[in-house]
mmCIF file of C-alpha atoms (C1' of nucleotides) in Angstrom:
data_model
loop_
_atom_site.group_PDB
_atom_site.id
_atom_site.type_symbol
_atom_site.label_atom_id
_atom_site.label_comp_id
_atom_site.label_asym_id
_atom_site.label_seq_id
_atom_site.Cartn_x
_atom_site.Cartn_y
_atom_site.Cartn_z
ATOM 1 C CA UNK A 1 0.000 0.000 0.000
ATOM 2 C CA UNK A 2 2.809 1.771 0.568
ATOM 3 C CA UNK A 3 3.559 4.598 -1.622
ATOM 4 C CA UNK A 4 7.131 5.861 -3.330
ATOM 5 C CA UNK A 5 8.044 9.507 -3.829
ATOM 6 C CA UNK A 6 6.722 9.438 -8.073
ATOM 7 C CA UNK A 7 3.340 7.815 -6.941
ATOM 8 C CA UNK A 8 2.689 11.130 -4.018
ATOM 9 C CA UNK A 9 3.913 13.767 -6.847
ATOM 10 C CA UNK A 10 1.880 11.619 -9.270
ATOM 11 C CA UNK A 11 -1.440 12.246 -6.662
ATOM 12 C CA UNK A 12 -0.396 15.322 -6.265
ATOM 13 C CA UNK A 13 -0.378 16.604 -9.962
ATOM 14 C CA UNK A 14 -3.660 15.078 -10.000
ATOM 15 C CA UNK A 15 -5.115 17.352 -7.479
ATOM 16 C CA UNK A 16 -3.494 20.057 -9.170
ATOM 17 C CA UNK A 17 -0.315 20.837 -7.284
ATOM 18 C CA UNK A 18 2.641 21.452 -8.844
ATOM 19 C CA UNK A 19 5.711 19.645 -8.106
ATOM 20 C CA UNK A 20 8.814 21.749 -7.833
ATOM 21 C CA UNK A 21 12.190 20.315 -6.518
ATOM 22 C CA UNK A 22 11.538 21.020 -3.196
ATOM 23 C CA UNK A 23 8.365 19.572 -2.861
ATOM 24 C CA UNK A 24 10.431 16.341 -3.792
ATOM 25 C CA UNK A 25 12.732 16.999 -1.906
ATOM 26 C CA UNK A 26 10.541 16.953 1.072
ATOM 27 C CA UNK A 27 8.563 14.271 -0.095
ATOM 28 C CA UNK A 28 11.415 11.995 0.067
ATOM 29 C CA UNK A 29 12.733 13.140 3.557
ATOM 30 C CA UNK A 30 9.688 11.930 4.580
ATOM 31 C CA UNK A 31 9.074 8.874 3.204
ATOM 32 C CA UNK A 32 12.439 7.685 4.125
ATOM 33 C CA UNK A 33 12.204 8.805 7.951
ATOM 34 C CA UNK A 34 10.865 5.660 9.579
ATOM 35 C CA UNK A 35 8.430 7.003 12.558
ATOM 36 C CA UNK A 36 7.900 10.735 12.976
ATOM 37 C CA UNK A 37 9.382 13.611 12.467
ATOM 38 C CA UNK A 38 9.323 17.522 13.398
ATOM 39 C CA UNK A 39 8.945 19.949 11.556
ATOM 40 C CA UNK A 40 11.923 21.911 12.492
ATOM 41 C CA UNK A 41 14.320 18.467 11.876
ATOM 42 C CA UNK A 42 12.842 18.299 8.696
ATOM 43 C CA UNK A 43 13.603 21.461 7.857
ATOM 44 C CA UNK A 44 17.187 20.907 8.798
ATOM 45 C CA UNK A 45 17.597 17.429 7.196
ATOM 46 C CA UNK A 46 16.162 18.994 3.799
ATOM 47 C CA UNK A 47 18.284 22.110 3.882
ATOM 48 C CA UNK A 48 21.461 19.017 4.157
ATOM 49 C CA UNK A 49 20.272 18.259 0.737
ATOM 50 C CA UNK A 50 19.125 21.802 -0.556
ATOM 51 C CA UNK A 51 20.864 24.279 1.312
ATOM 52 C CA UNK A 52 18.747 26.914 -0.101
ATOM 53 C CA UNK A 53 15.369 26.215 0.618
ATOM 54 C CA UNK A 54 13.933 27.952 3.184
ATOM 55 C CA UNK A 55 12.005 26.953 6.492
ATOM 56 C CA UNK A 56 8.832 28.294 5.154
ATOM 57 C CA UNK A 57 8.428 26.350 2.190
ATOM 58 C CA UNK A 58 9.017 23.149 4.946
ATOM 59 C CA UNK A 59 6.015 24.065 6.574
ATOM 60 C CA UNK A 60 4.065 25.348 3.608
ATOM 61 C CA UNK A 61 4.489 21.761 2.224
ATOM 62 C CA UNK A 62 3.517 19.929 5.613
ATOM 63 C CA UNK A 63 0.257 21.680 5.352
ATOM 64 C CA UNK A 64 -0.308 20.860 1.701
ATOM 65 C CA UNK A 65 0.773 17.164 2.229
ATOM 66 C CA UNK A 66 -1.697 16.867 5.415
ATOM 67 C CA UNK A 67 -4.414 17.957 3.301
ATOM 68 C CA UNK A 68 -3.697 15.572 0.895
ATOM 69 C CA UNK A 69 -3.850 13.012 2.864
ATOM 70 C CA UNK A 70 0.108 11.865 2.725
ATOM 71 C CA UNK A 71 0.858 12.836 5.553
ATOM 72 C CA UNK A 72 -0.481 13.381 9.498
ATOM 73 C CA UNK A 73 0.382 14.564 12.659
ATOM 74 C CA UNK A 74 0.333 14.210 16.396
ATOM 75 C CA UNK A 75 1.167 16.129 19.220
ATOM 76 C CA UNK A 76 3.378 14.864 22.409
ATOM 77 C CA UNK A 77 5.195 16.625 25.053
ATOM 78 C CA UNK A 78 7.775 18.629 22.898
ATOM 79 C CA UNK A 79 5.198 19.742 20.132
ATOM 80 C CA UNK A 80 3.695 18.138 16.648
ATOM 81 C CA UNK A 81 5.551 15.340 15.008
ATOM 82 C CA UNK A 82 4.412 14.232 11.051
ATOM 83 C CA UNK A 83 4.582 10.582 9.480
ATOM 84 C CA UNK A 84 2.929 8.997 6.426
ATOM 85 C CA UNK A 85 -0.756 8.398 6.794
ATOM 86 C CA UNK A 86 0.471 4.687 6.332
ATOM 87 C CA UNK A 87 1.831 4.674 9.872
ATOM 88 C CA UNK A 88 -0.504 6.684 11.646
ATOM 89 C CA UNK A 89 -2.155 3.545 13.214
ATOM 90 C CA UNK A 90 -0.048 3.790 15.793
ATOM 91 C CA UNK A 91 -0.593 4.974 19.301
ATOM 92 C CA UNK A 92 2.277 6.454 21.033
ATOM 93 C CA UNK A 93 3.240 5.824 24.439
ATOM 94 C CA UNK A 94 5.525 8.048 26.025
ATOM 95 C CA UNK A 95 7.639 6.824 29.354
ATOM 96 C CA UNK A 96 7.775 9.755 31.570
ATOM 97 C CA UNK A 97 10.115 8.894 33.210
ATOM 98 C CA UNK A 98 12.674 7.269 30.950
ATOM 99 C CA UNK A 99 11.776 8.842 27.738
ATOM 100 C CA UNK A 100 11.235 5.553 25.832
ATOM 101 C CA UNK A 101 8.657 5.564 23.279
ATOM 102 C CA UNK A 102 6.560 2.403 22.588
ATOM 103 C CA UNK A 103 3.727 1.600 20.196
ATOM 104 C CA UNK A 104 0.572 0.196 21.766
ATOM 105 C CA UNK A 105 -0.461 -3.238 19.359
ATOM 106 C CA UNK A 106 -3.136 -2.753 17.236
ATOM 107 C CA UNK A 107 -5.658 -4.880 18.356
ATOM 108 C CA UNK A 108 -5.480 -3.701 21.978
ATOM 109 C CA UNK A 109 -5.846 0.025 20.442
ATOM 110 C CA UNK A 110 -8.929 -0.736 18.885
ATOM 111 C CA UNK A 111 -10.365 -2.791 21.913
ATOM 112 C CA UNK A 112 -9.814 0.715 23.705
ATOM 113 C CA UNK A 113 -11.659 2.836 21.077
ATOM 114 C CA UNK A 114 -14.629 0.338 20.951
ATOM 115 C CA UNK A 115 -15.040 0.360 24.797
ATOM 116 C CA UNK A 116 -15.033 4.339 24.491
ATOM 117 C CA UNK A 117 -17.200 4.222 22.111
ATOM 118 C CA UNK A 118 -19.774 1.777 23.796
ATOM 119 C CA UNK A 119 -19.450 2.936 27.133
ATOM 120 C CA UNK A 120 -19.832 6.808 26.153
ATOM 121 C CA UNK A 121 -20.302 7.551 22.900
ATOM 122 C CA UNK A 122 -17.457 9.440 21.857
ATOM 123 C CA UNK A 123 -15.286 7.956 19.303
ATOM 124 C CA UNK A 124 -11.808 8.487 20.247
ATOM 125 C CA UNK A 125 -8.724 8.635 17.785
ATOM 126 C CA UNK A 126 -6.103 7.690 20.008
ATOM 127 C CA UNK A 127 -3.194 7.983 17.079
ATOM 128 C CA UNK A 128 -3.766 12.005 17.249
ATOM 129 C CA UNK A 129 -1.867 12.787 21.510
ATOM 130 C CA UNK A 130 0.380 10.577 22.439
ATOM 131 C CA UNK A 131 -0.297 8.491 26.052
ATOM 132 C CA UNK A 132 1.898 9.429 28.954
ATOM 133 C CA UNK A 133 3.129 6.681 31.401
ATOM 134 C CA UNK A 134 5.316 4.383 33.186
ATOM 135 C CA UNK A 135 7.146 1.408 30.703
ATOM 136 C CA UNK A 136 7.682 -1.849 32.305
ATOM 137 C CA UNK A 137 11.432 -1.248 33.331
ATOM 138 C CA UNK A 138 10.567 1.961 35.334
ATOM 139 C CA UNK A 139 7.418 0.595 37.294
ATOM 140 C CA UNK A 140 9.577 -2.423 38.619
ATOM 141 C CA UNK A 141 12.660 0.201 39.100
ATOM 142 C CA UNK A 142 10.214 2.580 40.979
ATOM 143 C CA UNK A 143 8.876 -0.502 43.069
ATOM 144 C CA UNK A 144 12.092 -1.109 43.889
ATOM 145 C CA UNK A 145 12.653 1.751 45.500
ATOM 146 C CA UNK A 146 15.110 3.132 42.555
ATOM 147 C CA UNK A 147 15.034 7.341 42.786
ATOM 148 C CA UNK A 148 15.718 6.865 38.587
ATOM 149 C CA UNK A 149 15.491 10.046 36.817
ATOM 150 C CA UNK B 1 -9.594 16.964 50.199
ATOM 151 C CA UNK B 2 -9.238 20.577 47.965
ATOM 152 C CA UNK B 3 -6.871 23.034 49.983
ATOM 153 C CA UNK B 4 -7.454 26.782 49.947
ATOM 154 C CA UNK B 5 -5.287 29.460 49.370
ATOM 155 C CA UNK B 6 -3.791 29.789 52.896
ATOM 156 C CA UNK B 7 -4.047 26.230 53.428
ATOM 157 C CA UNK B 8 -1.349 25.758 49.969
ATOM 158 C CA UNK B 9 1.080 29.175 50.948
ATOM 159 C CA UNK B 10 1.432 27.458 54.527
ATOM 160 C CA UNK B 11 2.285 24.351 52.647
ATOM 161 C CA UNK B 12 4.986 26.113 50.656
ATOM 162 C CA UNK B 13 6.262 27.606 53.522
ATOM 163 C CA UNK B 14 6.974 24.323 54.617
ATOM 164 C CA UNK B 15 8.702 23.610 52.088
ATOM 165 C CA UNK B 16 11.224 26.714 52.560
ATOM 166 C CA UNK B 17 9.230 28.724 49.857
ATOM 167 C CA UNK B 18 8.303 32.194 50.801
ATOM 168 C CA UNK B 19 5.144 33.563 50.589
ATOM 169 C CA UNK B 20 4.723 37.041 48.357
ATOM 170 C CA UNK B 21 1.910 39.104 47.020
ATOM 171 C CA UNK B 22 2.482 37.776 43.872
ATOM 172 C CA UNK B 23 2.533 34.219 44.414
ATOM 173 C CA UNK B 24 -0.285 34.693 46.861
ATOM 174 C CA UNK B 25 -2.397 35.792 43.895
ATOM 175 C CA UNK B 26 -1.231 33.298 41.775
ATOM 176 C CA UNK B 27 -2.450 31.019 43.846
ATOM 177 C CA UNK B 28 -5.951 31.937 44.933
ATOM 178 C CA UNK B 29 -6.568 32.438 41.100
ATOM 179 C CA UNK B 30 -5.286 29.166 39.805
ATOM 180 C CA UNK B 31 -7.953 27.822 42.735
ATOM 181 C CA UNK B 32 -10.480 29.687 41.660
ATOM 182 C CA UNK B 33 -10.473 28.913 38.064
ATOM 183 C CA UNK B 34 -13.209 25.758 37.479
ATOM 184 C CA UNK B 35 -11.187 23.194 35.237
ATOM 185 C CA UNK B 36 -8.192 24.692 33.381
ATOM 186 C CA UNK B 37 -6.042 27.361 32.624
ATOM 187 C CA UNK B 38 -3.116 28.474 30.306
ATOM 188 C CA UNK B 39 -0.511 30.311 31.273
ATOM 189 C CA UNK B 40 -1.107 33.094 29.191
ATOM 190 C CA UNK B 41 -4.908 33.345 30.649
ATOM 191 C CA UNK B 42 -3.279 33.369 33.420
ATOM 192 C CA UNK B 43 -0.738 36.245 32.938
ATOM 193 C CA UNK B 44 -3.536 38.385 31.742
ATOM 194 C CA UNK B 45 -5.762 37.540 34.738
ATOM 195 C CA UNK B 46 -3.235 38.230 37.099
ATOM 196 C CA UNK B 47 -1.734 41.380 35.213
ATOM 197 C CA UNK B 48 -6.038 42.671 36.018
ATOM 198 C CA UNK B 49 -5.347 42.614 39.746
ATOM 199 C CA UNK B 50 -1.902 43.229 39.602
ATOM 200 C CA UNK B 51 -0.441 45.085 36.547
ATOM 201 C CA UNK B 52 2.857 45.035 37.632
ATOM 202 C CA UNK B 53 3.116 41.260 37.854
ATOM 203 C CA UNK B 54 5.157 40.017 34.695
ATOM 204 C CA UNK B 55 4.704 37.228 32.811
ATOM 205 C CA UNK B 56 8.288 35.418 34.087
ATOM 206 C CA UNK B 57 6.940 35.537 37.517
ATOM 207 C CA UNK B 58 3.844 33.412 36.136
ATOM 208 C CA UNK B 59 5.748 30.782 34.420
ATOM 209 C CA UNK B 60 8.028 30.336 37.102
ATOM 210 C CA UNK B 61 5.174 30.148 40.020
ATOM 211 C CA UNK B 62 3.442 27.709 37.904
ATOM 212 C CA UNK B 63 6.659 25.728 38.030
ATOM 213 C CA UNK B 64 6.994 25.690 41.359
ATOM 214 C CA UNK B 65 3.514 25.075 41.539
ATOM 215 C CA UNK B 66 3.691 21.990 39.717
ATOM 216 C CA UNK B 67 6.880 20.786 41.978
ATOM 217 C CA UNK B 68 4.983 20.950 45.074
ATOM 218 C CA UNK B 69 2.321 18.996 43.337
ATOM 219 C CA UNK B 70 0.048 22.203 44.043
ATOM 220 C CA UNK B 71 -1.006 21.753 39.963
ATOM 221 C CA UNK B 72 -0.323 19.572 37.457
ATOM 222 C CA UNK B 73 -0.698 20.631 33.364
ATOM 223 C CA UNK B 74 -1.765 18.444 30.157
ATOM 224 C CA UNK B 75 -1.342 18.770 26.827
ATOM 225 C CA UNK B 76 -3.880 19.572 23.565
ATOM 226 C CA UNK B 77 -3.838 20.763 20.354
ATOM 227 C CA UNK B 78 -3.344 24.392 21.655
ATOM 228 C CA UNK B 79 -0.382 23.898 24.194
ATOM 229 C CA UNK B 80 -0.527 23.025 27.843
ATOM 230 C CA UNK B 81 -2.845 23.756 30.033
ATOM 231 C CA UNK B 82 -2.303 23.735 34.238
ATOM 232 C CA UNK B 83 -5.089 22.593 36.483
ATOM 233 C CA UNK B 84 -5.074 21.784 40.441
ATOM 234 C CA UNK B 85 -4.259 18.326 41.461
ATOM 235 C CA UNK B 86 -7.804 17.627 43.010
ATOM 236 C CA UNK B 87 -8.739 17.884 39.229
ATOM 237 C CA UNK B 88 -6.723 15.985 37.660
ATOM 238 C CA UNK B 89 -8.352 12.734 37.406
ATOM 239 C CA UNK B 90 -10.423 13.914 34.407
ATOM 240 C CA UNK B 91 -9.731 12.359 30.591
ATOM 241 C CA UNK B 92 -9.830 15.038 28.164
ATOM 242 C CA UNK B 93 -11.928 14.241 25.298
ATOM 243 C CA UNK B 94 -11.877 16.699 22.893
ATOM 244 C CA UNK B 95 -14.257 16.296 19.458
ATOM 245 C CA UNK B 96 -11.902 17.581 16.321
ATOM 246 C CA UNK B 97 -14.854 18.920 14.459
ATOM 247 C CA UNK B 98 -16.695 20.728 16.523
ATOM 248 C CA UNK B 99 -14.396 21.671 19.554
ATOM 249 C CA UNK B 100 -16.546 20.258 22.311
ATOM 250 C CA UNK B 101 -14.829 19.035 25.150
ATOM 251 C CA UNK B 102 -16.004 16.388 27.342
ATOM 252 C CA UNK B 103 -14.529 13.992 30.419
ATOM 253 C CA UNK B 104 -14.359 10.062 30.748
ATOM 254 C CA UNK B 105 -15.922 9.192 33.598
ATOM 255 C CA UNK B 106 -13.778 7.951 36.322
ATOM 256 C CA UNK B 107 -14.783 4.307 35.997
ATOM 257 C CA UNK B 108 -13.967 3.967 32.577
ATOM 258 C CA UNK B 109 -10.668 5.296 32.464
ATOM 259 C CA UNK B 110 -9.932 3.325 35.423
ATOM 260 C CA UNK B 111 -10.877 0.554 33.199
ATOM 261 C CA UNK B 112 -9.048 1.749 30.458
ATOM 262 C CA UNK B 113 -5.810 2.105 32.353
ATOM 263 C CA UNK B 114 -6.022 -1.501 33.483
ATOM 264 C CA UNK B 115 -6.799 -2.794 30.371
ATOM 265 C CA UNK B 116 -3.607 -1.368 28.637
ATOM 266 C CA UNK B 117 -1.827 -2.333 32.163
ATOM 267 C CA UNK B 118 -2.523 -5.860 31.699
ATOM 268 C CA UNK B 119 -2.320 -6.774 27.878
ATOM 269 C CA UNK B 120 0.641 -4.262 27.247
ATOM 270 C CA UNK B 121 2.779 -4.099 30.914
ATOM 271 C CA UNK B 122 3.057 -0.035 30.074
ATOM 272 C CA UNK B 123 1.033 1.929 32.856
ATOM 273 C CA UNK B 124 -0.715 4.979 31.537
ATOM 274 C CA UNK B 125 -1.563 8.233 32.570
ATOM 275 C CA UNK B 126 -4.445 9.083 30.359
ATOM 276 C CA UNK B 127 -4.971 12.361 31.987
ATOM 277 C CA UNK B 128 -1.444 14.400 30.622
ATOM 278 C CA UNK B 129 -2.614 14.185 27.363
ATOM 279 C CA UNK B 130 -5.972 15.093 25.911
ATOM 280 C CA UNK B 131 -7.500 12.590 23.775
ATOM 281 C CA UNK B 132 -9.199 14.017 19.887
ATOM 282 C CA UNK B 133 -12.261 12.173 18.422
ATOM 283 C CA UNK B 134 -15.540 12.785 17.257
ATOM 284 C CA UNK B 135 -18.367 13.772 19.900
ATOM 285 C CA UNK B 136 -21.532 11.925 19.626
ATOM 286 C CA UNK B 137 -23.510 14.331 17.688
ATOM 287 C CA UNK B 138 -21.117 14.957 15.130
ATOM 288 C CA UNK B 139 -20.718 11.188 14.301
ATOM 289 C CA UNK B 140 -24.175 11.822 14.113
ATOM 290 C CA UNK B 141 -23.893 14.654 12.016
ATOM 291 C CA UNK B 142 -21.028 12.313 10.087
ATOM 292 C CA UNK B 143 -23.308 9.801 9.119
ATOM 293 C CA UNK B 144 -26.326 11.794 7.822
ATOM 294 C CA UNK B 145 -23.708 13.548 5.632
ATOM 295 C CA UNK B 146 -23.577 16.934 7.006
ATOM 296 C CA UNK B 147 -20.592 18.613 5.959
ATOM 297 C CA UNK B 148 -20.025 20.233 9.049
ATOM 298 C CA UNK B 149 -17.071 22.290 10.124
ATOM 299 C "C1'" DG C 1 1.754 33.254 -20.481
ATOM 300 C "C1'" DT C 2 -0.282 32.701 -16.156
ATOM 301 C "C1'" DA C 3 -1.139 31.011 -11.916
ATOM 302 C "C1'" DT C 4 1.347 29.039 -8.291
ATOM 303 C "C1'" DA C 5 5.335 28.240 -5.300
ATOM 304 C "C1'" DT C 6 9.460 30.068 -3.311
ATOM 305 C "C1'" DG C 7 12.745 32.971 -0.818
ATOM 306 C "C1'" DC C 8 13.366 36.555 2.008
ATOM 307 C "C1'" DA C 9 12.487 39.335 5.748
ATOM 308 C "C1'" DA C 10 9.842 40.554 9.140
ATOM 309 C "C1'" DA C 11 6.302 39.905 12.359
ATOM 310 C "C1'" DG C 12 3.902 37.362 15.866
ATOM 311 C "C1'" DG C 13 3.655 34.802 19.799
ATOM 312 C "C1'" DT C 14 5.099 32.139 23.775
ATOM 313 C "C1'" DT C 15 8.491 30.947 26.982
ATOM 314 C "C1'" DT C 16 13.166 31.417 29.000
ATOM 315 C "C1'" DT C 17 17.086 33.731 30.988
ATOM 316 C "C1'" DG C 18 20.542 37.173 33.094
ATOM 317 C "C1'" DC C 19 20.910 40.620 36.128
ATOM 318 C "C1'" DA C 20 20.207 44.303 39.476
ATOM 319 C "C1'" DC C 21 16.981 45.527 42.897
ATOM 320 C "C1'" DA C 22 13.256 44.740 46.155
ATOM 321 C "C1'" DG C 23 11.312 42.412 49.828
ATOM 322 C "C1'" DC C 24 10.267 38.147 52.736
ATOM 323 C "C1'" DC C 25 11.680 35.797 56.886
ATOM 324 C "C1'" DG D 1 20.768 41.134 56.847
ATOM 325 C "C1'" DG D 2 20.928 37.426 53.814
ATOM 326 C "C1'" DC D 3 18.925 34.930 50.496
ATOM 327 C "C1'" DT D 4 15.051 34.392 47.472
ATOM 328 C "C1'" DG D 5 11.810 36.293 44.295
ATOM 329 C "C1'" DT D 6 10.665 39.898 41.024
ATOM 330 C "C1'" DG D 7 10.687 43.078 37.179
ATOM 331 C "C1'" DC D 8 12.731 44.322 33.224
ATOM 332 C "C1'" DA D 9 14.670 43.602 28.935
ATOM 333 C "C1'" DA D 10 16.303 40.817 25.794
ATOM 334 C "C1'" DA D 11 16.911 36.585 23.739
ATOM 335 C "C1'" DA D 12 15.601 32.282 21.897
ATOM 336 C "C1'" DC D 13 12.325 29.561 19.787
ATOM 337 C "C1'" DC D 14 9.030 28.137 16.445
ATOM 338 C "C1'" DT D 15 5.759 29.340 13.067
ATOM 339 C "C1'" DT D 16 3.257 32.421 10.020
ATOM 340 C "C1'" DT D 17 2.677 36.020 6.628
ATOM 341 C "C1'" DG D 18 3.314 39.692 2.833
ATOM 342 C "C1'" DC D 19 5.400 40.544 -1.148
ATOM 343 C "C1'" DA D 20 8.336 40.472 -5.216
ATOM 344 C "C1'" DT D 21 10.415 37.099 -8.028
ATOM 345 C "C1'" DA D 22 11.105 32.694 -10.080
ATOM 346 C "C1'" DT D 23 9.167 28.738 -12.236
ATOM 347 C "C1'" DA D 24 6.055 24.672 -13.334
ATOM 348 C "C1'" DC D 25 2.640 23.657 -16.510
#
DNA sequence: GTATATGCAAAGGTTTTGCACAGCC
DNA sequence: GGCTGTGCAAAACCTTTGCATATAC
C-alpha cells in the first residue's frame, strides 16, 4: 500500500499541485524517515540536501501534504511530530520517566476505542496525543525503591 | 480533600518557599479557576489585579507550583494547560470537528488504564494528554452527511 | 503566459534567561 | 541582613505572513 516519492507527486499533480524540486525533496525526507518527524528536523535534514530552501516552504508543504492526505500529525510533550498516513495507526506511548517511546499493538488500540465508544459515545482517535506513562522497566525500578530520573 | 489558598502558601512555607503578594495571587486564582487554565490566561488575569506582575513571575510560580504537586498541566492541540491536582483525574476528550470538550468518567478510564496495564505491561496516565475524536452528535452529524465544520 | 510556489524578511507569539533591585523571613 | 523572588529587557524559539520574483505547466 505503501507509496514511493513518483506515486505522491503523481497524486499530487492530480489534485493540481505542482511539483517543484523542493516539494520532492521533502517528499522523500519523509518517506524515508521511519516514525515521525518535526517539523523543524525536517527542515534541517532537507536544507542538508538543498541548502537553499527555506524553512517556510518546509512548513508550507507539511500543510499541503496533510491535506492531501500523505501525511499526518500528532502532538506529544515537545510539540507536533508528522509521518505517512500509512503509519498513523499507531498509538504512542511516552515513558515519563525514561523517555522511551513504545507503540501500543493494534488490536489492543482498537479494543480501547470500541469500549469508548460503547461505554460513552465518543469515538476516540487515540493515534492524534500521544499516552503518557510508566514502561515496564521503570514501574519495577520505581517498586524497587530506585530514585531513577 | 481541595486546599485553599492559605491552606497551599502554609504548605509552601513548609517547604522553605516564601510567601509574596504575587505568588499569593497566583495562587488563589489558579484555585479559583473551574477546570483549566493556560498560562497566558493566566498572565492576563493576574496582570487585572496586579499590573505590575510580569509574565516570568507566572511561568516560574506555575513551576513551582507543579513541583509541590500544588497543579499539574496536560497537553492539547493548543499547548498546555495547568489545572489543580484535586482535578486531575479527568480524561480530556476533545471532538476535532466541533471543539466540544467532554470527560471520561472515572470508571472507565480506570478501566481503560487496566486494560492497557494488563495486555501491554506499560502503565498509563491518560490524563497528561488530551484525547481528539468525534463527539456523539457529530458522528451523528457524520453519518447523515452533514458537511459540518 | 499565467497562476502558483518560493525565498526573504519581518512579524507574531510564547516561553526562558541574566541581572540588578526589592522584599520576605 | 541574607537569600530568594521579582521586574525588566532581551533573547531564543518556532511558526506564520506579505510581497516580489522565479518557475512549473
Amino acid at each position: 500500500v505503501a507509496e514511493n516519492g513518483a506515486q505522491v507527486a503523481a497524486r499530487l499533480r492530480g489534485l493540481g499541485y505542482r511539483i517543484t524540486p523542493q516539494r520532492e525533496a521533502i517528499i522523500e525526507e519523509i518517506l524515508a524517515a521511519e516514525g515521525h518527524v518535526t517539523p523543524r528536523l525536517l527542515a534541517r535534514k532537507i536544507q542538508k540536501r538543498m541548502p537553499a530552501v527555506n524553512a517556510s516552504t518546509v512548513y508550507r508543504t507539511l500543510q499541503l501534504l496533510e491535506s492531501a492526505e500523505v501525511v499526518r500529525h500528532f502532538h506529544h510533550e515537545a510539540g507536533a511530530e508528522y509521518h505517512r498516513v500509512e503509519e498513523g495507526k499507531h498509538v504512542h506511548l511516552l515513558c515519563y520517566r525514561c523517555g522511551a517511546g513504545d507503540d501500543l499493538p493494534a488490536a489492543l488500540a482498537d479494543q480501547l476505542r470500541d469500549l469508548v465508544s460503547r461505554c460513552h459515545g465518543f469515538l476516540p482517535d487515540l493515534t492524534h496525543f500521544a499516552i503518557s506513562g510508566l514502561c515496564v522497566a521503570c514501574q519495577q525500578a520505581e517498586a524497587a525503591g530506585d530514585p531513577g530520573g
